[in-house]
Amino acid sequence: MSPESVATLVYTWASRQEFQVRKDQEFSLKPQEDIKYKLVEVEPAKAVIVNSQRADEPIEIGQFNP
């Protein structure tokens, strides 16, 4: 699997969670686990996801700088 097709996402809800998502993979986030997101684009400085209920509104996620 090429690095261009995987993004490592960091999500903080109650605690810090780090997880990897493959391009075109769906995932959910707490506390609204009924909403599905899909990773649609991976670039060196950002990732783009879409909410399955609002697929026409992409969400850009920038790099995490601790």
Coordinates of C-alpha atoms in Angstrom, one line a residue:
M1 CA 0.0 0.0 0.0
S2 CA 1.5 3.3 -1.0
P3 CA 1.9 6.1 1.5
E4 CA -0.2 8.3 -0.7
S5 CA -3.2 6.2 0.0
V6 CA -3.1 6.2 3.8
A7 CA -3.6 9.0 6.3
T8 CA -2.9 8.9 10.1
L9 CA -5.6 10.9 11.8
V10 CA -5.5 12.3 15.4
Y11 CA -8.8 12.8 17.1
T12 CA -9.4 14.0 20.6
W13 CA -12.7 13.3 22.2
A14 CA -12.4 12.4 25.9
S15 CA -8.9 11.1 25.1
R16 CA -6.4 11.3 22.2
Q17 CA -6.9 8.7 19.5
E18 CA -4.5 8.1 16.6
F19 CA -5.7 5.9 13.8
Q20 CA -4.9 5.1 10.1
V21 CA -7.4 5.3 7.4
R22 CA -7.0 4.1 3.8
K23 CA -8.2 6.2 0.9
D24 CA -11.9 5.5 0.1
Q25 CA -12.3 3.8 3.6
E26 CA -15.3 4.8 5.7
F27 CA -15.0 5.5 9.5
S28 CA -17.0 7.1 12.3
L29 CA -16.1 9.4 15.2
K30 CA -17.4 9.6 18.7
P31 CA -19.8 10.8 20.0
Q32 CA -21.9 10.6 16.7
E33 CA -20.9 7.1 15.5
D34 CA -23.9 7.0 13.2
I35 CA -22.3 9.5 10.9
K36 CA -19.8 8.0 8.5
Y37 CA -16.9 9.8 7.0
K38 CA -14.8 8.8 4.0
L39 CA -11.2 9.7 3.2
V40 CA -11.2 10.9 -0.4
E41 CA -7.8 12.6 -0.8
V42 CA -4.3 12.3 0.8
E43 CA -1.6 14.9 0.2
P44 CA 1.7 15.5 2.1
A45 CA 0.3 18.5 4.0
K46 CA -3.4 17.6 4.3
A47 CA -6.2 15.0 4.0
V48 CA -9.7 15.5 2.7
I49 CA -12.7 13.7 4.1
V50 CA -16.4 13.9 3.4
N51 CA -19.4 13.3 5.6
S52 CA -21.6 10.7 4.0
Q53 CA -24.6 12.8 4.7
R54 CA -23.0 15.9 3.0
A55 CA -20.7 14.4 0.4
D56 CA -20.7 17.7 -1.6
E57 CA -19.0 19.6 1.4
P58 CA -15.3 18.3 1.6
I59 CA -13.5 18.8 5.0
E60 CA -9.8 19.5 4.8
I61 CA -7.6 18.3 7.7
G62 CA -4.2 19.9 8.0
Q63 CA -1.0 18.4 9.5
F64 CA -0.9 17.9 13.3
N65 CA 1.9 20.0 14.9
P66 CA 2.1 19.1 18.6

